[in-house]
């Protein structure tokens, strides 16, 4: 760790401002105490060092020098209806004809909460985390913060201290949520840091689909996002959760995502990284219940000098659990990706079935992908495999398509789209799939 943090008093003042704002919003005392503890941790911790294994290949020093100037409490204009939302959010909603519940955060504020009569009839709760802390504390108090610990590192601690916004989804026992839930985060401009925390709870025997999208305009200057999501999947429950990141090019993205899956529960997690200047995200999946299943699929597509760093952890803590992870990366220009993954199998996790793969496609000689998969196995009756590939577009495939009359650029586009199809096909909303295909085409030029 580095020795000191400049502007410590400034960070402390911002934590106090965030706490005062939370008090005005009638945040319960136990949640305020968590903020104070996070603020204390942020003052005790320092920025992570490049000597740390998980930070050796990712350099946040530009953000470290600027974060003291980034305001964590930039307000967002309240929205009376969809017409008041930013154009970028409305573009994400176009073409999606199915009904949905909707939460929209703009800068530090949740500006629109739109549930659906069918979900209300089922007892499904869809609202901001701020509202949930006031109205559903009995569901949150023993869960919120149980998976993401605010002393994990400085960014997590500071994000916990200045936390603002975030979503809350609760699906009662045995309920199949009738419609999807969409959760948008939008940043208007540079000069700010947003720090939402979200909690998703799917009780025993229930099921739901939740899609989170992170968007911003293209602006000059630096912005940051320090997010966190905690997911609880009950016994025999099923959750499809997609996180789609397409920030503007000035945004530094840091996030922690944690999931806990109970006996015979199933989580299908889709994660895509397209935007931002530099991304560092940690996605950990705990399987403490026998028969729990986690299927994790995602992709990164970088151009220019974008940098993506994804760290995953599949923790098998009980017997007969399954985890299947596939992360794909495509890079052009001077872009770089880092994938670090670990499968952990505890002594009591017999009959584990775990798979981890990272596939990378390079579209230029100056792009770079680092892939570091790993296994840590303490049981003796398991099936665990991992692998990684890094390569360029196959010239024979290009030749085959060009011999059928396609220009080289179009042939390359088809190959790249085909490379991403296994992940795109797992996204449950057709409009979102088309939105991602459009973004891929845009990056290909």
Coordinates of C-alpha atoms in Angstrom, one line a residue:
X1 CA 0.0 0.0 0.0
X2 CA 1.1 3.6 -0.5
X3 CA 2.1 5.5 2.5
X4 CA -0.4 8.4 2.6
X5 CA -3.5 10.0 1.0
X6 CA -3.5 13.6 0.1
X7 CA -6.6 15.5 0.9
X8 CA -7.7 13.2 3.7
X9 CA -9.7 16.1 5.4
X10 CA -11.5 16.7 2.1
X11 CA -12.6 13.1 1.9
X12 CA -13.7 13.3 5.5
X13 CA -15.8 16.4 4.8
X14 CA -17.5 14.7 1.9
X15 CA -18.3 11.7 4.0
X16 CA -19.9 14.1 6.5
X17 CA -21.9 15.8 3.8
X18 CA -23.2 12.4 2.5
X19 CA -24.2 11.4 6.1
X20 CA -26.0 14.7 6.6
X21 CA -27.9 14.2 3.4
X22 CA -28.8 10.6 4.4
X23 CA -30.1 11.9 7.7
X24 CA -32.3 14.4 5.9
X25 CA -33.6 11.4 3.9
X26 CA -34.5 9.6 7.1
X27 CA -31.9 6.8 6.6
X28 CA -32.1 4.5 9.7
X29 CA -29.5 4.6 12.4
X30 CA -27.9 1.3 11.6
X31 CA -27.3 2.3 8.0
X32 CA -25.8 5.6 9.2
X33 CA -23.5 3.7 11.5
X34 CA -22.3 1.7 8.5
X35 CA -21.5 4.9 6.6
X36 CA -19.5 6.1 9.6
X37 CA -17.6 2.8 9.7
X38 CA -16.9 3.0 6.0
X39 CA -15.6 6.6 6.4
X40 CA -13.3 5.5 9.2
X41 CA -12.0 2.7 7.0
X42 CA -11.4 5.1 4.1
X43 CA -9.3 7.3 6.4
X44 CA -7.3 4.3 7.7
X45 CA -6.7 2.8 4.2
X46 CA -4.6 4.1 1.3
X47 CA -4.7 3.6 -2.4
X48 CA -3.8 0.1 -3.5
X49 CA -0.2 -0.4 -4.6
X50 CA 1.0 -1.6 -8.0
X51 CA 2.8 -4.2 -6.0
X52 CA -0.5 -5.9 -5.0
X53 CA -1.2 -8.8 -7.3
X54 CA -4.7 -7.6 -8.2
X55 CA -3.4 -4.1 -9.1
X56 CA -0.1 -4.9 -10.9
X57 CA -1.6 -4.6 -14.4
X58 CA -4.0 -1.7 -13.8
X59 CA -2.9 1.8 -13.1
X60 CA -5.5 4.1 -11.4
X61 CA -2.9 6.8 -10.6
X62 CA -4.6 9.4 -12.9
X63 CA -7.8 8.9 -11.0
X64 CA -6.0 9.0 -7.7
X65 CA -4.7 12.4 -8.6
X66 CA -8.1 13.7 -9.6
X67 CA -10.6 12.0 -7.3
X68 CA -10.2 14.8 -4.7
X69 CA -11.8 17.2 -7.2
X70 CA -14.7 14.9 -8.0
X71 CA -18.0 15.7 -6.3
X72 CA -19.9 12.6 -5.0
X73 CA -23.2 14.4 -4.5
X74 CA -24.0 16.0 -7.8
X75 CA -27.8 16.1 -7.9
X76 CA -29.9 14.7 -10.8
X77 CA -33.1 16.4 -12.1
X78 CA -36.2 14.6 -11.0
X79 CA -38.2 12.9 -13.7
X80 CA -42.0 13.1 -13.7
X81 CA -42.2 10.5 -16.5
X82 CA -40.1 8.9 -19.2
X83 CA -40.0 12.1 -21.3
X84 CA -37.9 13.8 -18.5
X85 CA -35.1 11.2 -18.8
X86 CA -31.8 11.8 -20.6
X87 CA -31.8 10.9 -24.3
X88 CA -29.3 8.2 -23.7
X89 CA -31.6 6.4 -21.4
X90 CA -34.6 6.8 -23.7
X91 CA -32.4 5.3 -26.5
X92 CA -31.8 2.3 -24.4
X93 CA -35.6 1.8 -23.9
X94 CA -36.5 2.2 -27.6
X95 CA -37.5 -1.0 -29.4
X96 CA -38.3 -2.8 -26.2
X97 CA -42.0 -3.5 -26.4
X98 CA -42.5 -5.8 -23.4
X99 CA -43.6 -4.3 -20.1
X100 CA -41.0 -3.7 -17.4
X101 CA -40.4 -2.1 -14.1
X102 CA -37.9 0.8 -14.1
X103 CA -35.4 2.5 -11.8
X104 CA -33.3 5.4 -13.1
X105 CA -30.5 7.0 -11.3
X106 CA -29.1 10.3 -12.6
X107 CA -25.8 11.4 -11.1
X108 CA -26.2 10.8 -7.3
X109 CA -30.0 10.7 -7.3
X110 CA -32.6 8.1 -8.2
X111 CA -34.9 10.3 -10.3
X112 CA -37.6 7.7 -11.4
X113 CA -39.1 4.6 -9.8
X114 CA -41.7 3.0 -11.9
X115 CA -43.0 -0.4 -10.8
X116 CA -45.8 -2.3 -12.5
X117 CA -49.3 -3.3 -11.2
X118 CA -48.6 -7.0 -11.9
X119 CA -45.5 -6.9 -9.8
X120 CA -47.3 -5.0 -7.0
X121 CA -50.0 -7.7 -7.0
X122 CA -47.3 -10.4 -6.7
X123 CA -45.7 -8.5 -3.8
X124 CA -42.5 -7.8 -5.7
X125 CA -40.7 -4.7 -4.5
X126 CA -38.8 -2.5 -7.0
X127 CA -37.5 0.8 -5.6
X128 CA -34.4 2.9 -4.8
X129 CA -32.1 1.6 -2.0
X130 CA -32.8 4.9 -0.1
X131 CA -36.5 4.1 0.0
X132 CA -35.9 0.5 0.9
X133 CA -33.7 1.5 3.8
X134 CA -36.7 3.5 5.2
X135 CA -39.5 1.1 4.3
X136 CA -38.0 -2.4 4.1
X137 CA -35.3 -2.3 6.8
X138 CA -36.4 -5.8 8.0
X139 CA -35.3 -7.2 4.6
X140 CA -32.1 -5.3 4.5
X141 CA -30.5 -5.0 7.9
X142 CA -29.0 -8.5 8.1
X143 CA -28.1 -8.6 4.3
X144 CA -26.9 -5.2 3.3
X145 CA -23.1 -5.2 3.6
X146 CA -22.8 -8.9 4.4
X147 CA -21.2 -9.7 1.1
X148 CA -19.4 -6.4 0.3
X149 CA -17.2 -5.4 3.2
X150 CA -16.4 -1.7 3.3
X151 CA -12.8 -2.3 4.5
X152 CA -12.0 -4.4 1.3
X153 CA -10.0 -1.5 -0.1
X154 CA -10.0 2.3 -0.2
X155 CA -12.3 2.6 -3.2
X156 CA -14.9 0.3 -1.5
X157 CA -14.6 2.2 1.8
X158 CA -14.9 5.6 0.2
X159 CA -17.8 4.4 -1.9
X160 CA -19.6 3.1 1.2
X161 CA -19.0 6.4 3.0
X162 CA -20.4 8.7 0.2
X163 CA -23.0 6.1 -1.0
X164 CA -25.9 7.6 -2.9
X165 CA -28.7 6.0 -4.9
X166 CA -28.8 2.4 -5.9
X167 CA -31.6 -0.1 -6.5
X168 CA -33.5 -2.6 -4.4
X169 CA -35.3 -5.6 -5.8
X170 CA -37.2 -8.1 -3.6
X171 CA -39.1 -11.1 -5.0
X172 CA -41.1 -13.0 -2.3
X173 CA -41.0 -16.7 -1.7
X174 CA -42.4 -18.8 -4.6
X175 CA -43.2 -15.8 -6.9
X176 CA -42.2 -15.8 -10.5
X177 CA -41.8 -12.0 -11.3
X178 CA -44.1 -11.4 -14.2
X179 CA -42.0 -8.9 -16.1
X180 CA -38.4 -7.8 -16.3
X181 CA -36.9 -5.1 -14.1
X182 CA -34.6 -2.5 -15.7
X183 CA -32.1 -0.4 -13.7
X184 CA -30.4 2.5 -15.4
X185 CA -27.5 4.6 -14.1
X186 CA -26.7 7.8 -15.9
X187 CA -23.9 10.4 -15.5
X188 CA -24.5 13.8 -17.0
X189 CA -21.0 15.2 -17.1
X190 CA -17.4 14.9 -15.8
X191 CA -16.3 16.2 -12.5
X192 CA -18.3 13.8 -10.4
X193 CA -18.1 10.4 -8.7
X194 CA -21.2 8.2 -8.3
X195 CA -21.3 5.5 -5.6
X196 CA -24.6 3.6 -5.8
X197 CA -25.1 0.3 -3.8
X198 CA -27.8 -2.2 -4.9
X199 CA -29.3 -5.2 -3.3
X200 CA -31.2 -8.0 -5.1
X201 CA -33.1 -10.6 -3.1
X202 CA -34.9 -13.6 -4.7
X203 CA -36.4 -15.7 -2.0
X204 CA -36.9 -19.5 -2.0
X205 CA -38.6 -20.9 -5.1
X206 CA -38.9 -17.4 -6.7
X207 CA -37.5 -16.2 -10.1
X208 CA -36.8 -12.8 -11.7
X209 CA -34.9 -11.1 -14.6
X210 CA -33.0 -7.8 -13.8
X211 CA -31.0 -5.8 -16.3
X212 CA -28.7 -3.0 -15.2
X213 CA -27.3 -0.5 -17.6
X214 CA -24.6 2.1 -16.9
X215 CA -24.5 5.0 -19.4
X216 CA -23.2 8.5 -19.7
X217 CA -22.7 11.2 -22.3
X218 CA -19.5 11.9 -24.1
X219 CA -17.9 14.7 -22.1
X220 CA -14.4 16.1 -21.6
X221 CA -12.7 15.5 -18.3
X222 CA -12.7 12.7 -15.7
X223 CA -15.6 11.1 -13.8
X224 CA -15.7 8.0 -11.7
X225 CA -18.1 5.3 -10.6
X226 CA -17.6 3.3 -7.4
X227 CA -20.5 0.8 -7.5
X228 CA -21.5 -2.3 -5.5
X229 CA -24.1 -4.9 -5.9
X230 CA -25.1 -7.7 -3.5
X231 CA -27.2 -10.6 -4.8
X232 CA -29.0 -13.2 -2.7
X233 CA -30.6 -16.2 -4.5
X234 CA -32.7 -18.4 -2.2
X235 CA -33.3 -22.2 -2.3
X236 CA -34.5 -23.4 -5.7
X237 CA -34.7 -19.8 -6.8
X238 CA -33.6 -18.5 -10.2
X239 CA -32.3 -15.1 -11.2
X240 CA -31.1 -13.8 -14.6
X241 CA -29.0 -10.7 -13.9
X242 CA -27.3 -8.6 -16.6
X243 CA -24.8 -5.8 -16.1
X244 CA -24.1 -3.8 -19.2
X245 CA -21.5 -1.0 -19.0
X246 CA -21.2 1.6 -21.7
X247 CA -19.9 4.7 -20.0
X248 CA -18.4 7.7 -21.8
X249 CA -14.7 7.7 -22.5
X250 CA -13.8 9.9 -19.5
X251 CA -15.2 7.5 -16.8
X252 CA -13.1 5.4 -14.4
X253 CA -15.2 2.4 -13.3
X254 CA -14.6 0.5 -10.1
X255 CA -17.1 -2.0 -8.8
X256 CA -17.7 -4.9 -6.5
X257 CA -20.3 -7.5 -7.3
X258 CA -21.1 -10.3 -4.9
X259 CA -23.6 -13.2 -5.1
X260 CA -24.6 -15.9 -2.7
X261 CA -26.6 -18.8 -4.0
X262 CA -28.5 -21.2 -1.6
X263 CA -29.4 -24.9 -2.0
X264 CA -30.4 -25.7 -5.6
X265 CA -30.6 -22.0 -6.5
X266 CA -29.5 -20.8 -9.9
X267 CA -27.9 -17.6 -11.0
X268 CA -27.3 -16.6 -14.7
X269 CA -25.1 -13.6 -14.7
X270 CA -24.3 -11.7 -17.9
X271 CA -21.6 -8.9 -17.8
X272 CA -20.6 -6.7 -20.7
X273 CA -17.9 -4.0 -20.8
X274 CA -17.9 -1.6 -23.7
X275 CA -17.3 1.9 -22.4
X276 CA -15.3 3.9 -20.0
X277 CA -11.6 4.9 -19.9
X278 CA -10.4 2.3 -17.4
X279 CA -12.4 -0.4 -15.7
X280 CA -11.6 -2.5 -12.6
X281 CA -14.4 -4.9 -11.5
X282 CA -14.5 -7.7 -9.0
X283 CA -17.3 -10.3 -9.4
X284 CA -17.4 -13.0 -6.8
X285 CA -19.9 -15.9 -6.6
X286 CA -20.4 -17.9 -3.4
X287 CA -22.1 -21.4 -3.6
X288 CA -22.7 -22.4 0.1
X289 CA -25.8 -24.5 -0.6
X290 CA -25.7 -28.1 -2.0
X291 CA -26.7 -28.1 -5.7
X292 CA -26.2 -24.4 -6.2
X293 CA -25.5 -23.3 -9.8
X294 CA -23.8 -20.2 -11.2
X295 CA -23.5 -19.6 -15.0
X296 CA -21.4 -16.5 -15.7
X297 CA -21.0 -15.2 -19.2
X298 CA -19.6 -11.9 -20.4
X299 CA -17.5 -10.0 -22.9
X300 CA -15.2 -6.9 -23.2
X301 CA -14.6 -4.9 -26.3
X302 CA -12.0 -2.3 -26.1
X303 CA -10.7 0.2 -28.7
X304 CA -8.5 3.3 -28.5
X305 CA -6.6 3.1 -25.2
X306 CA -9.4 1.6 -23.2
X307 CA -8.4 -0.7 -20.3
X308 CA -10.6 -3.5 -18.8
X309 CA -9.7 -5.5 -15.7
X310 CA -12.1 -8.2 -14.6
X311 CA -11.4 -10.4 -11.6
X312 CA -13.8 -13.3 -10.9
X313 CA -14.0 -15.8 -8.0
X314 CA -16.1 -19.0 -8.0
X315 CA -16.2 -20.2 -4.5
X316 CA -17.5 -23.8 -4.0
X317 CA -18.4 -24.2 -0.4
X318 CA -20.7 -27.2 -0.5
X319 CA -21.2 -30.4 -2.4
X320 CA -22.7 -31.0 -5.8
X321 CA -22.4 -27.4 -6.9
X322 CA -21.8 -26.2 -10.5
X323 CA -20.2 -23.1 -11.9
X324 CA -19.6 -22.3 -15.5
X325 CA -17.8 -19.2 -16.6
X326 CA -17.0 -17.9 -20.1
X327 CA -15.5 -14.4 -20.6
X328 CA -14.7 -13.2 -24.1
X329 CA -12.6 -10.2 -25.0
X330 CA -12.1 -8.4 -28.3
X331 CA -9.5 -5.6 -28.6
X332 CA -8.3 -3.2 -31.3
X333 CA -6.0 -0.2 -31.5
X334 CA -4.0 0.1 -28.2
X335 CA -6.7 -1.3 -26.0
X336 CA -5.8 -3.7 -23.2
X337 CA -7.7 -6.3 -21.1
X338 CA -6.8 -8.2 -18.0
X339 CA -8.7 -11.3 -16.8
X340 CA -7.9 -12.9 -13.5
X341 CA -10.1 -15.7 -12.4
X342 CA -10.0 -18.3 -9.6
X343 CA -12.0 -21.4 -8.8
X344 CA -11.9 -22.2 -5.1
X345 CA -13.1 -25.6 -3.9
X346 CA -13.4 -26.2 -0.2
X347 CA -12.8 -29.5 1.6
X348 CA -16.5 -30.2 1.9
X349 CA -17.3 -29.3 -1.7
X350 CA -17.2 -32.9 -3.1
X351 CA -18.7 -33.6 -6.6
X352 CA -17.9 -30.0 -7.7
X353 CA -18.3 -29.3 -11.4
X354 CA -16.5 -26.1 -12.3
X355 CA -15.4 -24.6 -15.6
X356 CA -13.6 -21.3 -16.3
X357 CA -12.6 -20.0 -19.8
X358 CA -11.3 -16.7 -21.2
X359 CA -11.2 -16.3 -25.0
X360 CA -9.6 -13.2 -26.5
X361 CA -9.6 -11.9 -30.1
X362 CA -7.0 -9.2 -31.1
X363 CA -7.8 -7.0 -34.1
X364 CA -4.5 -5.1 -34.1
X365 CA -0.8 -5.8 -33.4
X366 CA -0.8 -3.1 -30.6
X367 CA -3.7 -4.5 -28.5
X368 CA -2.9 -6.7 -25.5
X369 CA -4.8 -9.3 -23.5
X370 CA -3.5 -10.8 -20.2
X371 CA -5.3 -13.9 -19.0
X372 CA -4.6 -15.5 -15.6
X373 CA -7.0 -18.3 -14.7
X374 CA -6.4 -20.3 -11.6
X375 CA -7.6 -23.3 -9.5
X376 CA -7.4 -23.9 -5.7
X377 CA -8.8 -27.3 -4.9
X378 CA -9.1 -28.9 -1.4
X379 CA -11.6 -31.7 -2.2
X380 CA -10.7 -35.0 -4.0
X381 CA -13.8 -35.8 -6.0
X382 CA -14.2 -32.9 -8.4
X383 CA -14.2 -32.0 -12.0
X384 CA -12.5 -28.6 -12.5
X385 CA -11.2 -27.2 -15.8
X386 CA -9.9 -23.8 -16.9
X387 CA -8.3 -22.4 -20.0
X388 CA -7.5 -19.3 -21.9
X389 CA -6.8 -18.4 -25.6
X390 CA -5.4 -15.2 -27.2
X391 CA -5.3 -14.9 -31.0
X392 CA -6.1 -12.8 -34.0
X393 CA -8.8 -13.2 -36.6
X394 CA -8.2 -16.3 -38.6
X395 CA -7.0 -15.4 -42.1
X396 CA -8.6 -18.5 -43.6
X397 CA -12.0 -17.5 -42.2
X398 CA -11.6 -14.0 -43.7
X399 CA -10.5 -15.5 -47.0
X400 CA -13.5 -17.8 -47.0
X401 CA -16.0 -15.0 -46.5
X402 CA -14.2 -12.6 -48.9
X403 CA -14.3 -15.4 -51.6
X404 CA -18.1 -15.2 -51.2
X405 CA -18.0 -11.5 -52.2
X406 CA -17.8 -9.8 -48.8
X407 CA -15.4 -6.9 -48.4
X408 CA -12.7 -7.5 -45.8
X409 CA -14.3 -5.1 -43.2
X410 CA -17.7 -6.8 -43.5
X411 CA -16.1 -10.2 -43.2
X412 CA -14.3 -9.1 -40.0
X413 CA -17.5 -7.7 -38.6
X414 CA -19.3 -11.0 -39.1
X415 CA -16.5 -12.9 -37.4
X416 CA -16.4 -10.6 -34.4
X417 CA -20.2 -10.7 -34.1
X418 CA -20.1 -14.5 -34.3
X419 CA -17.4 -14.5 -31.6
X420 CA -19.8 -12.6 -29.2
X421 CA -23.0 -14.6 -30.1
X422 CA -22.7 -17.1 -27.2
X423 CA -23.0 -14.2 -24.7
X424 CA -25.5 -12.0 -26.7
X425 CA -27.9 -14.9 -27.0
X426 CA -28.1 -15.2 -23.2
X427 CA -29.5 -11.6 -22.8
X428 CA -33.2 -12.0 -22.3
X429 CA -34.4 -8.7 -23.8
X430 CA -34.4 -8.4 -27.6
X431 CA -34.0 -4.6 -27.5
X432 CA -31.0 -4.9 -25.3
X433 CA -29.4 -7.5 -27.6
X434 CA -29.8 -5.2 -30.6
X435 CA -28.4 -2.3 -28.6
X436 CA -25.3 -4.2 -27.9
X437 CA -24.9 -5.4 -31.5
X438 CA -25.1 -1.7 -32.6
X439 CA -22.4 -0.8 -30.0
X440 CA -20.2 -3.6 -31.4
X441 CA -20.7 -2.4 -34.9
X442 CA -19.8 1.1 -33.8
X443 CA -16.6 0.0 -32.3
X444 CA -15.7 -1.9 -35.4
X445 CA -16.0 1.3 -37.4

